[in-house]
mmCIF file of N, CA and C in Angstrom:
data_model
loop_
_atom_site.group_PDB
_atom_site.id
_atom_site.type_symbol
_atom_site.label_atom_id
_atom_site.label_comp_id
_atom_site.label_asym_id
_atom_site.label_seq_id
_atom_site.Cartn_x
_atom_site.Cartn_y
_atom_site.Cartn_z
ATOM 1 N N MET A 26 -26.368 62.201 -15.808
ATOM 2 C CA MET A 26 -27.797 62.216 -16.066
ATOM 3 C C MET A 26 -28.040 62.418 -17.555
ATOM 4 N N ASN A 27 -28.948 61.638 -18.110
ATOM 5 C CA ASN A 27 -29.333 61.787 -19.506
ATOM 6 C C ASN A 27 -30.121 63.075 -19.694
ATOM 7 N N SER A 28 -30.187 63.514 -20.935
ATOM 8 C CA SER A 28 -31.023 64.677 -21.220
ATOM 9 C C SER A 28 -32.481 64.306 -21.015
ATOM 10 N N PRO A 29 -33.236 65.176 -20.387
ATOM 11 C CA PRO A 29 -34.664 64.890 -20.175
ATOM 12 C C PRO A 29 -35.435 65.017 -21.482
ATOM 13 N N LEU A 30 -36.527 64.306 -21.579
ATOM 14 C CA LEU A 30 -37.408 64.460 -22.734
ATOM 15 C C LEU A 30 -38.192 65.768 -22.615
ATOM 16 N N VAL A 31 -38.553 66.121 -21.364
ATOM 17 C CA VAL A 31 -39.353 67.327 -21.131
ATOM 18 C C VAL A 31 -38.681 68.210 -20.085
ATOM 19 N N SER A 32 -38.575 69.483 -20.412
ATOM 20 C CA SER A 32 -38.161 70.504 -19.453
ATOM 21 C C SER A 32 -39.398 71.302 -19.082
ATOM 22 N N ILE A 33 -39.675 71.366 -17.807
ATOM 23 C CA ILE A 33 -40.804 72.153 -17.322
ATOM 24 C C ILE A 33 -40.233 73.478 -16.846
ATOM 25 N N CYS A 34 -40.600 74.559 -17.516
ATOM 26 C CA CYS A 34 -40.083 75.883 -17.189
ATOM 27 C C CYS A 34 -41.124 76.652 -16.383
ATOM 28 N N ILE A 35 -40.717 77.045 -15.181
ATOM 29 C CA ILE A 35 -41.612 77.762 -14.272
ATOM 30 C C ILE A 35 -40.961 79.086 -13.902
ATOM 31 N N ALA A 36 -41.565 80.175 -14.334
ATOM 32 C CA ALA A 36 -41.108 81.513 -13.966
ATOM 33 C C ALA A 36 -41.937 81.993 -12.783
ATOM 34 N N THR A 37 -41.260 82.560 -11.810
ATOM 35 C CA THR A 37 -41.973 83.001 -10.615
ATOM 36 C C THR A 37 -41.378 84.287 -10.049
ATOM 37 N N PHE A 38 -42.227 85.030 -9.367
ATOM 38 C CA PHE A 38 -41.818 86.245 -8.647
ATOM 39 C C PHE A 38 -42.876 86.541 -7.585
ATOM 40 N N ASN A 39 -42.461 86.558 -6.344
ATOM 41 C CA ASN A 39 -43.340 86.868 -5.208
ATOM 42 C C ASN A 39 -44.643 86.058 -5.248
ATOM 43 N N GLN A 40 -44.510 84.752 -5.318
ATOM 44 C CA GLN A 40 -45.687 83.887 -5.402
ATOM 45 C C GLN A 40 -45.714 82.853 -4.275
ATOM 46 N N GLU A 41 -45.312 83.276 -3.081
ATOM 47 C CA GLU A 41 -45.242 82.340 -1.959
ATOM 48 C C GLU A 41 -46.592 81.683 -1.649
ATOM 49 N N ASP A 42 -47.686 82.339 -1.947
ATOM 50 C CA ASP A 42 -49.007 81.765 -1.670
ATOM 51 C C ASP A 42 -49.410 80.684 -2.671
ATOM 52 N N PHE A 43 -48.682 80.584 -3.780
ATOM 53 C CA PHE A 43 -49.065 79.687 -4.865
ATOM 54 C C PHE A 43 -48.016 78.655 -5.251
ATOM 55 N N ILE A 44 -46.753 78.963 -5.028
ATOM 56 C CA ILE A 44 -45.663 78.157 -5.591
ATOM 57 C C ILE A 44 -45.660 76.721 -5.075
ATOM 58 N N GLU A 45 -46.073 76.488 -3.855
ATOM 59 C CA GLU A 45 -46.082 75.120 -3.333
ATOM 60 C C GLU A 45 -47.084 74.249 -4.102
ATOM 61 N N ASN A 46 -48.286 74.748 -4.347
ATOM 62 C CA ASN A 46 -49.267 74.001 -5.147
ATOM 63 C C ASN A 46 -48.745 73.766 -6.564
ATOM 64 N N CYS A 47 -48.118 74.769 -7.125
ATOM 65 C CA CYS A 47 -47.553 74.659 -8.462
ATOM 66 C C CYS A 47 -46.533 73.515 -8.516
ATOM 67 N N LEU A 48 -45.569 73.541 -7.607
ATOM 68 C CA LEU A 48 -44.502 72.544 -7.626
ATOM 69 C C LEU A 48 -45.014 71.153 -7.267
ATOM 70 N N ASN A 49 -45.964 71.075 -6.341
ATOM 71 C CA ASN A 49 -46.574 69.771 -6.028
ATOM 72 C C ASN A 49 -47.245 69.167 -7.261
ATOM 73 N N SER A 50 -47.920 70.003 -8.044
ATOM 74 C CA SER A 50 -48.605 69.489 -9.230
ATOM 75 C C SER A 50 -47.617 68.962 -10.265
ATOM 76 N N VAL A 51 -46.417 69.502 -10.273
ATOM 77 C CA VAL A 51 -45.402 69.062 -11.222
ATOM 78 C C VAL A 51 -44.722 67.778 -10.736
ATOM 79 N N VAL A 52 -44.323 67.735 -9.483
ATOM 80 C CA VAL A 52 -43.627 66.531 -8.992
ATOM 81 C C VAL A 52 -44.567 65.338 -8.899
ATOM 82 N N SER A 53 -45.874 65.550 -8.923
ATOM 83 C CA SER A 53 -46.821 64.437 -8.863
ATOM 84 C C SER A 53 -47.180 63.891 -10.245
ATOM 85 N N GLN A 54 -46.561 64.423 -11.296
ATOM 86 C CA GLN A 54 -46.827 63.923 -12.649
ATOM 87 C C GLN A 54 -46.369 62.475 -12.776
ATOM 88 N N LYS A 55 -47.192 61.656 -13.405
ATOM 89 C CA LYS A 55 -46.896 60.241 -13.660
ATOM 90 C C LYS A 55 -46.361 60.140 -15.087
ATOM 91 N N THR A 56 -45.074 59.883 -15.208
ATOM 92 C CA THR A 56 -44.452 59.805 -16.526
ATOM 93 C C THR A 56 -43.618 58.530 -16.642
ATOM 94 N N ASN A 57 -43.287 58.183 -17.865
ATOM 95 C CA ASN A 57 -42.359 57.086 -18.120
ATOM 96 C C ASN A 57 -41.159 57.609 -18.906
ATOM 97 N N PHE A 58 -40.845 58.888 -18.685
ATOM 98 C CA PHE A 58 -39.720 59.532 -19.347
ATOM 99 C C PHE A 58 -39.086 60.524 -18.366
ATOM 100 N N GLU A 59 -37.867 60.916 -18.710
ATOM 101 C CA GLU A 59 -37.113 61.859 -17.872
ATOM 102 C C GLU A 59 -37.676 63.275 -18.009
ATOM 103 N N ILE A 60 -37.762 63.963 -16.875
ATOM 104 C CA ILE A 60 -38.140 65.381 -16.874
ATOM 105 C C ILE A 60 -37.115 66.157 -16.056
ATOM 106 N N GLU A 61 -37.083 67.441 -16.292
ATOM 107 C CA GLU A 61 -36.357 68.357 -15.421
ATOM 108 C C GLU A 61 -37.279 69.530 -15.161
ATOM 109 N N ILE A 62 -37.149 70.114 -13.978
ATOM 110 C CA ILE A 62 -37.961 71.267 -13.611
ATOM 111 C C ILE A 62 -37.023 72.456 -13.486
ATOM 112 N N VAL A 63 -37.130 73.367 -14.436
ATOM 113 C CA VAL A 63 -36.300 74.571 -14.451
ATOM 114 C C VAL A 63 -37.156 75.690 -13.883
ATOM 115 N N VAL A 64 -36.883 76.033 -12.633
ATOM 116 C CA VAL A 64 -37.690 77.062 -11.976
ATOM 117 C C VAL A 64 -36.810 78.287 -11.743
ATOM 118 N N GLY A 65 -37.281 79.419 -12.254
ATOM 119 C CA GLY A 65 -36.516 80.655 -12.144
ATOM 120 C C GLY A 65 -37.268 81.683 -11.327
ATOM 121 N N ASP A 66 -36.727 81.971 -10.162
ATOM 122 C CA ASP A 66 -37.328 83.011 -9.332
ATOM 123 C C ASP A 66 -36.612 84.323 -9.583
ATOM 124 N N ASP A 67 -37.373 85.341 -9.889
ATOM 125 C CA ASP A 67 -36.826 86.631 -10.304
ATOM 126 C C ASP A 67 -36.619 87.579 -9.126
ATOM 127 N N ALA A 68 -35.839 87.117 -8.136
ATOM 128 C CA ALA A 68 -35.470 87.922 -6.959
ATOM 129 C C ALA A 68 -36.685 88.290 -6.110
ATOM 130 N N SER A 69 -37.483 87.291 -5.790
ATOM 131 C CA SER A 69 -38.649 87.529 -4.934
ATOM 132 C C SER A 69 -38.226 88.105 -3.590
ATOM 133 N N THR A 70 -39.104 88.941 -3.045
ATOM 134 C CA THR A 70 -38.850 89.539 -1.728
ATOM 135 C C THR A 70 -39.678 88.866 -0.641
ATOM 136 N N ASP A 71 -40.428 87.829 -1.003
ATOM 137 C CA ASP A 71 -41.207 87.065 -0.030
ATOM 138 C C ASP A 71 -40.514 85.713 0.201
ATOM 139 N N LYS A 72 -41.243 84.680 0.564
ATOM 140 C CA LYS A 72 -40.641 83.374 0.878
ATOM 141 C C LYS A 72 -40.629 82.408 -0.305
ATOM 142 N N THR A 73 -40.845 82.895 -1.498
ATOM 143 C CA THR A 73 -40.887 82.021 -2.671
ATOM 144 C C THR A 73 -39.604 81.207 -2.826
ATOM 145 N N GLN A 74 -38.462 81.850 -2.691
ATOM 146 C CA GLN A 74 -37.194 81.129 -2.874
ATOM 147 C C GLN A 74 -36.991 80.053 -1.817
ATOM 148 N N LYS A 75 -37.392 80.296 -0.587
ATOM 149 C CA LYS A 75 -37.268 79.281 0.470
ATOM 150 C C LYS A 75 -38.134 78.055 0.162
ATOM 151 N N ILE A 76 -39.319 78.282 -0.367
ATOM 152 C CA ILE A 76 -40.209 77.174 -0.722
ATOM 153 C C ILE A 76 -39.603 76.369 -1.873
ATOM 154 N N ILE A 77 -39.053 77.051 -2.855
ATOM 155 C CA ILE A 77 -38.388 76.371 -3.968
ATOM 156 C C ILE A 77 -37.223 75.530 -3.442
ATOM 157 N N GLN A 78 -36.414 76.101 -2.563
ATOM 158 C CA GLN A 78 -35.267 75.375 -2.006
ATOM 159 C C GLN A 78 -35.706 74.110 -1.268
ATOM 160 N N LYS A 79 -36.852 74.160 -0.591
ATOM 161 C CA LYS A 79 -37.379 72.972 0.093
ATOM 162 C C LYS A 79 -37.654 71.861 -0.917
ATOM 163 N N PHE A 80 -38.254 72.210 -2.050
ATOM 164 C CA PHE A 80 -38.550 71.221 -3.089
ATOM 165 C C PHE A 80 -37.267 70.673 -3.720
ATOM 166 N N VAL A 81 -36.281 71.528 -3.905
ATOM 167 C CA VAL A 81 -35.002 71.090 -4.465
ATOM 168 C C VAL A 81 -34.375 70.036 -3.555
ATOM 169 N N LYS A 82 -34.411 70.263 -2.252
ATOM 170 C CA LYS A 82 -33.809 69.329 -1.288
ATOM 171 C C LYS A 82 -34.553 68.001 -1.217
ATOM 172 N N THR A 83 -35.879 68.029 -1.336
ATOM 173 C CA THR A 83 -36.654 66.794 -1.188
ATOM 174 C C THR A 83 -36.858 66.049 -2.510
ATOM 175 N N ASN A 84 -36.422 66.627 -3.611
ATOM 176 C CA ASN A 84 -36.545 65.996 -4.933
ATOM 177 C C ASN A 84 -35.198 66.081 -5.646
ATOM 178 N N TYR A 85 -34.216 65.462 -5.040
ATOM 179 C CA TYR A 85 -32.831 65.579 -5.505
ATOM 180 C C TYR A 85 -32.686 65.257 -6.993
ATOM 181 N N GLY A 86 -32.053 66.164 -7.711
ATOM 182 C CA GLY A 86 -31.740 65.962 -9.111
ATOM 183 C C GLY A 86 -32.844 66.314 -10.090
ATOM 184 N N LEU A 87 -34.035 66.533 -9.601
ATOM 185 C CA LEU A 87 -35.170 66.819 -10.480
ATOM 186 C C LEU A 87 -35.246 68.303 -10.853
ATOM 187 N N PHE A 88 -34.822 69.145 -9.937
ATOM 188 C CA PHE A 88 -34.941 70.590 -10.119
ATOM 189 C C PHE A 88 -33.643 71.214 -10.601
ATOM 190 N N LYS A 89 -33.788 72.215 -11.423
ATOM 191 C CA LYS A 89 -32.699 73.091 -11.822
ATOM 192 C C LYS A 89 -33.131 74.489 -11.383
ATOM 193 N N PRO A 90 -32.800 74.872 -10.135
ATOM 194 C CA PRO A 90 -33.266 76.168 -9.636
ATOM 195 C C PRO A 90 -32.370 77.318 -10.095
ATOM 196 N N ILE A 91 -33.002 78.400 -10.463
ATOM 197 C CA ILE A 91 -32.307 79.646 -10.743
ATOM 198 C C ILE A 91 -32.919 80.666 -9.793
ATOM 199 N N LEU A 92 -32.179 80.958 -8.732
ATOM 200 C CA LEU A 92 -32.674 81.855 -7.683
ATOM 201 C C LEU A 92 -31.902 83.162 -7.781
ATOM 202 N N ARG A 93 -32.497 84.107 -8.430
ATOM 203 C CA ARG A 93 -31.809 85.368 -8.728
ATOM 204 C C ARG A 93 -31.743 86.293 -7.513
ATOM 205 N N LYS A 94 -30.655 87.016 -7.453
ATOM 206 C CA LYS A 94 -30.484 88.031 -6.415
ATOM 207 C C LYS A 94 -30.895 89.414 -6.935
ATOM 208 N N ARG A 95 -30.944 89.553 -8.274
ATOM 209 C CA ARG A 95 -31.329 90.813 -8.907
ATOM 210 C C ARG A 95 -32.454 90.526 -9.900
ATOM 211 N N ASN A 96 -33.477 91.353 -9.871
ATOM 212 C CA ASN A 96 -34.651 91.177 -10.714
ATOM 213 C C ASN A 96 -34.319 91.500 -12.165
ATOM 214 N N LEU A 97 -34.613 90.547 -13.057
ATOM 215 C CA LEU A 97 -34.400 90.754 -14.492
ATOM 216 C C LEU A 97 -35.641 91.303 -15.178
ATOM 217 N N GLY A 98 -36.800 91.021 -14.621
ATOM 218 C CA GLY A 98 -38.061 91.361 -15.264
ATOM 219 C C GLY A 98 -38.618 90.121 -15.952
ATOM 220 N N CYS A 99 -39.916 90.080 -16.060
ATOM 221 C CA CYS A 99 -40.637 88.900 -16.553
ATOM 222 C C CYS A 99 -40.119 88.338 -17.878
ATOM 223 N N PRO A 100 -40.008 89.142 -18.929
ATOM 224 C CA PRO A 100 -39.609 88.520 -20.201
ATOM 225 C C PRO A 100 -38.204 87.931 -20.158
ATOM 226 N N PHE A 101 -37.292 88.582 -19.465
ATOM 227 C CA PHE A 101 -35.906 88.110 -19.430
ATOM 228 C C PHE A 101 -35.746 86.889 -18.527
ATOM 229 N N ASN A 102 -36.482 86.837 -17.448
ATOM 230 C CA ASN A 102 -36.479 85.660 -16.582
ATOM 231 C C ASN A 102 -36.962 84.449 -17.378
ATOM 232 N N GLY A 103 -38.081 84.582 -18.066
ATOM 233 C CA GLY A 103 -38.625 83.481 -18.862
ATOM 234 C C GLY A 103 -37.690 83.038 -19.980
ATOM 235 N N LEU A 104 -37.133 83.981 -20.716
ATOM 236 C CA LEU A 104 -36.210 83.632 -21.803
ATOM 237 C C LEU A 104 -34.985 82.885 -21.287
ATOM 238 N N ASP A 105 -34.485 83.302 -20.148
ATOM 239 C CA ASP A 105 -33.323 82.625 -19.566
ATOM 240 C C ASP A 105 -33.650 81.169 -19.230
ATOM 241 N N LEU A 106 -34.868 80.919 -18.736
ATOM 242 C CA LEU A 106 -35.274 79.545 -18.432
ATOM 243 C C LEU A 106 -35.273 78.691 -19.692
ATOM 244 N N TYR A 107 -35.804 79.222 -20.788
ATOM 245 C CA TYR A 107 -35.853 78.471 -22.040
ATOM 246 C C TYR A 107 -34.445 78.131 -22.524
ATOM 247 N N HIS A 108 -33.510 79.056 -22.348
ATOM 248 C CA HIS A 108 -32.127 78.806 -22.768
ATOM 249 C C HIS A 108 -31.450 77.737 -21.912
ATOM 250 N N LYS A 109 -31.882 77.600 -20.684
ATOM 251 C CA LYS A 109 -31.299 76.606 -19.782
ATOM 252 C C LYS A 109 -31.972 75.236 -19.887
ATOM 253 N N ALA A 110 -33.122 75.179 -20.523
ATOM 254 C CA ALA A 110 -33.858 73.923 -20.671
ATOM 255 C C ALA A 110 -33.110 72.989 -21.626
ATOM 256 N N ARG A 111 -33.062 71.700 -21.283
ATOM 257 C CA ARG A 111 -32.342 70.716 -22.089
ATOM 258 C C ARG A 111 -33.259 69.726 -22.796
ATOM 259 N N GLY A 112 -34.544 69.755 -22.503
ATOM 260 C CA GLY A 112 -35.470 68.767 -23.036
ATOM 261 C C GLY A 112 -35.802 68.963 -24.502
ATOM 262 N N LYS A 113 -36.250 67.886 -25.115
ATOM 263 C CA LYS A 113 -36.753 67.936 -26.486
ATOM 264 C C LYS A 113 -38.017 68.793 -26.531
ATOM 265 N N TYR A 114 -38.821 68.690 -25.461
ATOM 266 C CA TYR A 114 -40.060 69.454 -25.332
ATOM 267 C C TYR A 114 -39.964 70.373 -24.127
ATOM 268 N N ILE A 115 -40.676 71.493 -24.204
ATOM 269 C CA ILE A 115 -40.750 72.431 -23.085
ATOM 270 C C ILE A 115 -42.212 72.580 -22.684
ATOM 271 N N ALA A 116 -42.470 72.366 -21.406
ATOM 272 C CA ALA A 116 -43.801 72.594 -20.841
ATOM 273 C C ALA A 116 -43.729 73.867 -20.009
ATOM 274 N N LEU A 117 -44.659 74.755 -20.232
ATOM 275 C CA LEU A 117 -44.668 76.039 -19.528
ATOM 276 C C LEU A 117 -45.680 76.007 -18.388
ATOM 277 N N LEU A 118 -45.298 76.608 -17.288
ATOM 278 C CA LEU A 118 -46.194 76.729 -16.145
ATOM 279 C C LEU A 118 -45.767 77.955 -15.352
ATOM 280 N N ASP A 119 -46.707 78.830 -15.061
ATOM 281 C CA ASP A 119 -46.401 79.992 -14.225
ATOM 282 C C ASP A 119 -46.436 79.583 -12.762
ATOM 283 N N GLY A 120 -45.684 80.269 -11.954
ATOM 284 C CA GLY A 120 -45.567 79.939 -10.537
ATOM 285 C C GLY A 120 -46.842 80.086 -9.735
ATOM 286 N N ASP A 121 -47.845 80.745 -10.290
ATOM 287 C CA ASP A 121 -49.123 80.882 -9.581
ATOM 288 C C ASP A 121 -50.206 79.993 -10.183
ATOM 289 N N ASP A 122 -49.800 79.047 -11.043
ATOM 290 C CA ASP A 122 -50.729 78.094 -11.643
ATOM 291 C C ASP A 122 -50.364 76.683 -11.200
ATOM 292 N N TYR A 123 -51.228 75.725 -11.512
ATOM 293 C CA TYR A 123 -50.913 74.327 -11.195
ATOM 294 C C TYR A 123 -51.679 73.425 -12.155
ATOM 295 N N TRP A 124 -51.184 72.193 -12.274
ATOM 296 C CA TRP A 124 -51.820 71.193 -13.118
ATOM 297 C C TRP A 124 -52.731 70.322 -12.275
ATOM 298 N N THR A 125 -53.913 70.014 -12.785
ATOM 299 C CA THR A 125 -54.884 69.229 -12.025
ATOM 300 C C THR A 125 -54.863 67.748 -12.376
ATOM 301 N N ASP A 126 -54.269 67.393 -13.499
ATOM 302 C CA ASP A 126 -54.243 66.007 -13.950
ATOM 303 C C ASP A 126 -52.822 65.460 -13.817
ATOM 304 N N PRO A 127 -52.611 64.424 -13.002
ATOM 305 C CA PRO A 127 -51.256 63.882 -12.841
ATOM 306 C C PRO A 127 -50.736 63.173 -14.099
ATOM 307 N N HIS A 128 -51.585 63.033 -15.116
ATOM 308 C CA HIS A 128 -51.172 62.404 -16.374
ATOM 309 C C HIS A 128 -51.048 63.420 -17.509
ATOM 310 N N LYS A 129 -51.118 64.696 -17.181
ATOM 311 C CA LYS A 129 -51.093 65.761 -18.186
ATOM 312 C C LYS A 129 -49.884 65.647 -19.119
ATOM 313 N N LEU A 130 -48.705 65.579 -18.549
ATOM 314 C CA LEU A 130 -47.504 65.529 -19.382
ATOM 315 C C LEU A 130 -47.465 64.259 -20.232
ATOM 316 N N LYS A 131 -47.787 63.144 -19.644
ATOM 317 C CA LYS A 131 -47.744 61.877 -20.385
ATOM 318 C C LYS A 131 -48.704 61.914 -21.565
ATOM 319 N N LYS A 132 -49.907 62.407 -21.357
ATOM 320 C CA LYS A 132 -50.881 62.501 -22.448
ATOM 321 C C LYS A 132 -50.357 63.385 -23.576
ATOM 322 N N GLN A 133 -49.804 64.525 -23.215
ATOM 323 C CA GLN A 133 -49.328 65.454 -24.237
ATOM 324 C C GLN A 133 -48.108 64.898 -24.974
ATOM 325 N N ILE A 134 -47.181 64.311 -24.246
ATOM 326 C CA ILE A 134 -45.979 63.780 -24.883
ATOM 327 C C ILE A 134 -46.324 62.570 -25.745
ATOM 328 N N ASP A 135 -47.211 61.712 -25.270
ATOM 329 C CA ASP A 135 -47.650 60.585 -26.103
ATOM 330 C C ASP A 135 -48.225 61.096 -27.430
ATOM 331 N N TYR A 136 -49.031 62.141 -27.360
ATOM 332 C CA TYR A 136 -49.611 62.693 -28.580
ATOM 333 C C TYR A 136 -48.525 63.279 -29.492
ATOM 334 N N LEU A 137 -47.647 64.082 -28.930
ATOM 335 C CA LEU A 137 -46.602 64.716 -29.741
ATOM 336 C C LEU A 137 -45.675 63.687 -30.375
ATOM 337 N N GLU A 138 -45.317 62.664 -29.635
ATOM 338 C CA GLU A 138 -44.420 61.632 -30.164
ATOM 339 C C GLU A 138 -45.119 60.820 -31.261
ATOM 340 N N SER A 139 -46.425 60.654 -31.170
ATOM 341 C CA SER A 139 -47.181 59.890 -32.176
ATOM 342 C C SER A 139 -47.564 60.723 -33.389
ATOM 343 N N ASN A 140 -47.422 62.034 -33.277
ATOM 344 C CA ASN A 140 -47.815 62.952 -34.355
ATOM 345 C C ASN A 140 -46.684 63.942 -34.631
ATOM 346 N N PRO A 141 -45.650 63.499 -35.324
ATOM 347 C CA PRO A 141 -44.469 64.354 -35.515
ATOM 348 C C PRO A 141 -44.736 65.635 -36.313
ATOM 349 N N ASP A 142 -45.866 65.705 -37.005
ATOM 350 C CA ASP A 142 -46.202 66.934 -37.721
ATOM 351 C C ASP A 142 -46.777 68.006 -36.807
ATOM 352 N N CYS A 143 -47.119 67.624 -35.595
ATOM 353 C CA CYS A 143 -47.646 68.579 -34.609
ATOM 354 C C CYS A 143 -46.472 69.232 -33.892
ATOM 355 N N SER A 144 -46.444 70.544 -33.861
ATOM 356 C CA SER A 144 -45.308 71.239 -33.259
ATOM 357 C C SER A 144 -45.548 71.697 -31.831
ATOM 358 N N PHE A 145 -46.799 71.759 -31.392
ATOM 359 C CA PHE A 145 -47.087 72.103 -29.999
ATOM 360 C C PHE A 145 -48.502 71.707 -29.649
ATOM 361 N N CYS A 146 -48.758 71.630 -28.364
ATOM 362 C CA CYS A 146 -50.113 71.353 -27.882
ATOM 363 C C CYS A 146 -50.304 72.037 -26.536
ATOM 364 N N PHE A 147 -51.555 72.257 -26.202
ATOM 365 C CA PHE A 147 -51.859 72.868 -24.915
ATOM 366 C C PHE A 147 -53.242 72.498 -24.478
#
């Protein structure tokens, strides 16, 4: 597999009520470039990890799951995701949030690629 242009980093902990909407919003993105979804669950005690595993199975090769057995804490979970990301760009999304526009990533990447002096957008 080639390196993705965008790594989507999703940190989550005990977000079973939200994670499915979050992941659906990411897999429904319309892009013309490679992406990877780096989702790190920080040892949730609810069904968050099971929901993530369902998405991993139905979207083969798209996800890079990190399903922790021991809680690292929010800052360390997030930092670990960034270190594992391989993309030129990193898109951040919390496990209890979701994207409403299926063209969000494409719009942002088109802008960043056309404006090399811009270092980030949101």
